[in-house]
Tab-separated table of C-alpha atoms in Angstrom:
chain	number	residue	atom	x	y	z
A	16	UNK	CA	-24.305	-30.270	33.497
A	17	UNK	CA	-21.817	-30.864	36.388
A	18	UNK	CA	-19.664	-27.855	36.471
A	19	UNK	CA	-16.635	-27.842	38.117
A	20	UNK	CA	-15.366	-24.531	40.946
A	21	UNK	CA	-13.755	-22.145	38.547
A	22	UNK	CA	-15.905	-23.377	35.847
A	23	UNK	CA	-19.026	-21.210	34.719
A	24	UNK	CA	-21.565	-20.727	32.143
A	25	UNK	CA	-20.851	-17.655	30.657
A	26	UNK	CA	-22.664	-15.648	27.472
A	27	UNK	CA	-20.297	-15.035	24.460
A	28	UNK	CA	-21.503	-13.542	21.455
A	29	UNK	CA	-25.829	-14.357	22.706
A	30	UNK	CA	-25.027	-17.828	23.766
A	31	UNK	CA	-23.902	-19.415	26.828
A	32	UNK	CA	-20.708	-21.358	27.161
A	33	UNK	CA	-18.215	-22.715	29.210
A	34	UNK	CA	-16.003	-20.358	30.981
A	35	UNK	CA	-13.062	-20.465	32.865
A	36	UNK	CA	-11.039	-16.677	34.412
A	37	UNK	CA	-7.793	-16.297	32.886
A	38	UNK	CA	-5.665	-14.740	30.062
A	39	UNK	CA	-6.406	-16.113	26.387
A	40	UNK	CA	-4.644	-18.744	24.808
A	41	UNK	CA	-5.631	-19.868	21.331
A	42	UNK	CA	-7.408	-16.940	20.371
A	43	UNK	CA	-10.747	-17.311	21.841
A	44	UNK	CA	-13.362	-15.321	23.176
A	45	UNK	CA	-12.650	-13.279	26.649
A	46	UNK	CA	-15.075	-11.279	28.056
A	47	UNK	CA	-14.831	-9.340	31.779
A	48	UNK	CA	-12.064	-11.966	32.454
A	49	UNK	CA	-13.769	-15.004	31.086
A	50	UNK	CA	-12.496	-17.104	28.134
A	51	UNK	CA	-14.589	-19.607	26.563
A	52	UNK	CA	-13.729	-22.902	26.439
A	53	UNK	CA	-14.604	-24.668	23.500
A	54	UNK	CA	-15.555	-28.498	23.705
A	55	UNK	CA	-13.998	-29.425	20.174
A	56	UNK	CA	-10.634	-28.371	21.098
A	57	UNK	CA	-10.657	-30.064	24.407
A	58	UNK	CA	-11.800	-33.698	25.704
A	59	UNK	CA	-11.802	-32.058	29.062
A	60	UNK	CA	-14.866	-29.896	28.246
A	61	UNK	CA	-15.953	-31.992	26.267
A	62	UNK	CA	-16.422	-34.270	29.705
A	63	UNK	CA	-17.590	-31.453	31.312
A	64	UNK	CA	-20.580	-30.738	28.426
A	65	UNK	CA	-21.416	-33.945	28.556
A	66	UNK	CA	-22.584	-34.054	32.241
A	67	UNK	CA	-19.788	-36.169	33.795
A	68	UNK	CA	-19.302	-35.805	37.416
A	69	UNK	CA	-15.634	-34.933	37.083
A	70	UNK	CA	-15.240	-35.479	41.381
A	71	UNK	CA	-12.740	-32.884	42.078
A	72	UNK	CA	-12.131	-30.756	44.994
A	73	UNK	CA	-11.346	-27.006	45.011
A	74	UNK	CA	-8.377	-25.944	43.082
A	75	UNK	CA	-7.084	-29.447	42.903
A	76	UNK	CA	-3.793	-30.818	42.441
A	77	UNK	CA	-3.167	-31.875	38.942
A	78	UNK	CA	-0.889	-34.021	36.507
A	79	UNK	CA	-1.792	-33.599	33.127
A	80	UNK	CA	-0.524	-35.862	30.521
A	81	UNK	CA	-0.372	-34.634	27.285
A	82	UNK	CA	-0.597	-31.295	27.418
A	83	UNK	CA	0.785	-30.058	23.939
A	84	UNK	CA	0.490	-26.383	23.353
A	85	UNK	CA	-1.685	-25.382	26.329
A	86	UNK	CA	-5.368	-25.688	24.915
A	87	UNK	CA	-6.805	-27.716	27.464
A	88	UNK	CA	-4.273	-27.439	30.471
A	89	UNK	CA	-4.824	-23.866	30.656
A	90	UNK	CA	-7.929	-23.909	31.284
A	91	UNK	CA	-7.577	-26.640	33.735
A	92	UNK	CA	-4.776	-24.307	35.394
A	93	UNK	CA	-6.861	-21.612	35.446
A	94	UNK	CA	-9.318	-22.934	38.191
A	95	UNK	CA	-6.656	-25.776	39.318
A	96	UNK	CA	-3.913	-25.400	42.332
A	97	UNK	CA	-0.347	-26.902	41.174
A	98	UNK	CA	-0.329	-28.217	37.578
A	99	UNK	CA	2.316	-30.637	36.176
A	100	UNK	CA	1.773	-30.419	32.188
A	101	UNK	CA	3.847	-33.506	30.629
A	102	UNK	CA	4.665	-32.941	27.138
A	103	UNK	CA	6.735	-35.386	25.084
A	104	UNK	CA	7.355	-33.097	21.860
A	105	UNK	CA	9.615	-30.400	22.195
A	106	UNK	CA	7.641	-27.936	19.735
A	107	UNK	CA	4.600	-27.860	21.536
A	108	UNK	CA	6.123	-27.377	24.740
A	109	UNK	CA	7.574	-24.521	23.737
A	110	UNK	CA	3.917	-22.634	23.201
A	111	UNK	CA	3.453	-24.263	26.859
A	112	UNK	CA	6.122	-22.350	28.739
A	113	UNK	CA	4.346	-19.591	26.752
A	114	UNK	CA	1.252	-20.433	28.159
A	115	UNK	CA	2.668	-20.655	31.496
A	116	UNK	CA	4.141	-17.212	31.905
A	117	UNK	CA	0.470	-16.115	32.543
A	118	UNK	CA	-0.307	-19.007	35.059
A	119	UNK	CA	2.729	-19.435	38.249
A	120	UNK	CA	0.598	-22.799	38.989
A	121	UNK	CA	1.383	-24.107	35.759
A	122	UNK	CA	4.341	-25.992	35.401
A	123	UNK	CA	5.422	-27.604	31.945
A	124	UNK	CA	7.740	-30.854	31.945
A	125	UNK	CA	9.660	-31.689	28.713
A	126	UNK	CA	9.097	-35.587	29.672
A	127	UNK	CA	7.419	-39.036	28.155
A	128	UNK	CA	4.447	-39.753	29.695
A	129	UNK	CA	5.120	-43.611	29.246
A	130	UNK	CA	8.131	-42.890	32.067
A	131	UNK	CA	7.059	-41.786	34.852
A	132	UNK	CA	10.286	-42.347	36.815
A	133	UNK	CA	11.477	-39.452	34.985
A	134	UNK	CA	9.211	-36.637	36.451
A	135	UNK	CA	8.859	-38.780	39.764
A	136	UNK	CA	11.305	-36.255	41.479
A	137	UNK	CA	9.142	-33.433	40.061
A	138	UNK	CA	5.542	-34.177	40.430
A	139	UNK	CA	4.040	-34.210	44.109
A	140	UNK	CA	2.566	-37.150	45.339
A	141	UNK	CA	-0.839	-37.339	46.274
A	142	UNK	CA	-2.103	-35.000	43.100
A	143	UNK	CA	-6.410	-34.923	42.876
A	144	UNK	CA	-6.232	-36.005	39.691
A	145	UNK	CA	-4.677	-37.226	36.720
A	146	UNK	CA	-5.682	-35.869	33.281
A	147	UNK	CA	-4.314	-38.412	30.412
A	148	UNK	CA	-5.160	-37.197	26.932
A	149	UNK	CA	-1.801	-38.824	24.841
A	150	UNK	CA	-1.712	-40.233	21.287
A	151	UNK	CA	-0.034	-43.431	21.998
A	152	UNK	CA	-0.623	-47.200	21.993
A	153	UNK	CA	-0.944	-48.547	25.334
A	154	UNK	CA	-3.171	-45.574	26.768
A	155	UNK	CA	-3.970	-47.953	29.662
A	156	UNK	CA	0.024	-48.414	30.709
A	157	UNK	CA	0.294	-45.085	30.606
A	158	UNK	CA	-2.514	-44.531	32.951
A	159	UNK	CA	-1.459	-47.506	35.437
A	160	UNK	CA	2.165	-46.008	35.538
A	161	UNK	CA	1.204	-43.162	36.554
A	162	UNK	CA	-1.719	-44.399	39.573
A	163	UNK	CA	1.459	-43.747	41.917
A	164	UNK	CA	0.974	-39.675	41.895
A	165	UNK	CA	-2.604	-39.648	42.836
A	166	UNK	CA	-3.937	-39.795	45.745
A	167	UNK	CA	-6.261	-42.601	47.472
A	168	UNK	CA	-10.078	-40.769	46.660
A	169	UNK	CA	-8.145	-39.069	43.405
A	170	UNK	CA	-9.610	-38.917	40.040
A	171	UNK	CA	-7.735	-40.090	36.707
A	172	UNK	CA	-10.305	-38.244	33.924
A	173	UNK	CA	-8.649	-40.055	30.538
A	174	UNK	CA	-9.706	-39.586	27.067
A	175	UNK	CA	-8.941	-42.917	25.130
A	176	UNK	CA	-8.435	-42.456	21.707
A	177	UNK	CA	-9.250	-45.681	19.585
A	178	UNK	CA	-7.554	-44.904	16.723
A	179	UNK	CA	-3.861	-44.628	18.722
A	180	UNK	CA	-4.548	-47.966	19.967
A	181	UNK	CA	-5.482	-49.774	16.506
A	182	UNK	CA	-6.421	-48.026	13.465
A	183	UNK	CA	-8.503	-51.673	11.949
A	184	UNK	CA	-10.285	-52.146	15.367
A	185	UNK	CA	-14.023	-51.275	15.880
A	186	UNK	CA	-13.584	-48.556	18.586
A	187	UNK	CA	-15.749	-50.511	20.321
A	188	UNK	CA	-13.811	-53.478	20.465
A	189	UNK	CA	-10.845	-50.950	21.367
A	190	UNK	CA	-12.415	-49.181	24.489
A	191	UNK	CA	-13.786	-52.613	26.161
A	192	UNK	CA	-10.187	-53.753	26.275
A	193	UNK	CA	-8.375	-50.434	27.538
A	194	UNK	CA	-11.286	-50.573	30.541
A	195	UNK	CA	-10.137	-54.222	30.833
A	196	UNK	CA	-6.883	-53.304	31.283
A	197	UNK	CA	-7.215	-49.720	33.521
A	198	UNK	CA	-9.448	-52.110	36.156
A	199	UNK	CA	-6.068	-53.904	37.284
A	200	UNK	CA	-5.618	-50.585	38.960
A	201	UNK	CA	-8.710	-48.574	38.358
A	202	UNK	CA	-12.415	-48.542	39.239
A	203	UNK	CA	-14.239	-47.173	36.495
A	204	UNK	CA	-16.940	-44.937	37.811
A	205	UNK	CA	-18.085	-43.459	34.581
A	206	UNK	CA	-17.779	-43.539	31.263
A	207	UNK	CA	-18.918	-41.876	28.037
A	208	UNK	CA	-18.242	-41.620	24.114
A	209	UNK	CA	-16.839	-37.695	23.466
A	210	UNK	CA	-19.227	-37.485	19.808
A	211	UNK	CA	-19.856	-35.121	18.760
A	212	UNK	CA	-17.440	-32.808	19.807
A	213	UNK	CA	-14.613	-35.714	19.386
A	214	UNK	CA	-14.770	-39.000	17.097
A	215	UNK	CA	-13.917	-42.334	18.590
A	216	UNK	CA	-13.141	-41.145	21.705
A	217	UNK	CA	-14.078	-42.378	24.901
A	218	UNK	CA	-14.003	-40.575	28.138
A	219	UNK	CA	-13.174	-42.475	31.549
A	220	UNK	CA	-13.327	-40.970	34.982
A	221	UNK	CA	-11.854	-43.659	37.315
A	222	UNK	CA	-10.124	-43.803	41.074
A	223	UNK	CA	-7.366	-45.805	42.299
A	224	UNK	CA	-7.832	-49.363	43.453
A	225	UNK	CA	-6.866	-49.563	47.603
């Protein structure tokens, strides 16, 4: 398993786990300061269960797309520098500011992910990576508009979910054309299917095109 700084295998309840250090979120266990992080509630740890070499620096500079109530991004904040959280729905955003009273680095944006334009003032340039986990069609558009906020040797880490892209397709069929698509801007350094902690999802860990 390649574990990312700030992330740890901890024991919760006679197992081990994956751990990050901050303040609970969604109910889950905490012990001495550490709060699992559970792999079926995020495609993030799911990546990171799965062995993928995630490539980030220290306390990296992150925009996370998709960040609805906080599961995932908090964790990411919690061993991350600055964190942008885009959320399109206003509900969910409102357990994110929440979320983000416990974490100064994280900072929530009421925005569309499919417009970047409209965070551009915002966001820093130059971020270490890109986290895209959004329940749209076009999850490769998304990704290509936003290639401008990350830096040369970044990382976008993407979950693609099939069935937001076409419900009749073999996911298959669905995931060969959004890597088609993210390798106008993107080389693909790794990918791998998120099962069993996530159906017909497929992880992508990529770097901008120079």
């Amino acid at each position: 398993m390649n574990l990312t700084e700030g992330v740890e295998e901890r024991e919760f309840d006679g197992r081990q786990r994956l751990a990050t250090c901050g303040e609970a979120v969604y109910g889950e266990p905490v012990e001495d300061g550490w709060r699992a992080w559970d792999p079926h509630r995020s495609k993030v740890g799911a990546m990171i269960e799965k062995g993928m070499d995630l490539g980030l620096p220290d306390e990296p500079t992150v925009l996370y797309l998709g960040a609805a109530s906080g599961t995932t991004v908090s964790h990411v904040a919690d061993f991350s520098g600055p964190t942008y959280a885009v959320e399109f729905a206003p509900r969910p955003v409102r357990d994110l500011v929440g979320v983000a009273e416990d974490r100064r680095n994280l900072f929530p944006l009421l925005k569309d992910a499919r417009k970047p334009e409209t965070y551009a003032h915002v966001v820093e340039r130059d971020v270490d990576a890109v986290i895209q986990d959004v329940a749209t069609r076009g999850q490769a558009d998304v990704a290509l508009g936003n290639r401008e906020f990350l830096a040369d040797d970044g990382r976008l880490l993407a979950a693609v979910k099939a069935r937001s892209e076409d419900v009749t397709r073999d996911p298959g069929d669905v995931f060969s054309d959004v890597l088609d698509r993210l390798s106008e801007g993107y080389e693909v350094l790794e990918t791998e299917r998120l099962e069993p902690y996530h159906e017909d999802h497929l992880a992508v860990v990529a770097r901008p095109r120079i």
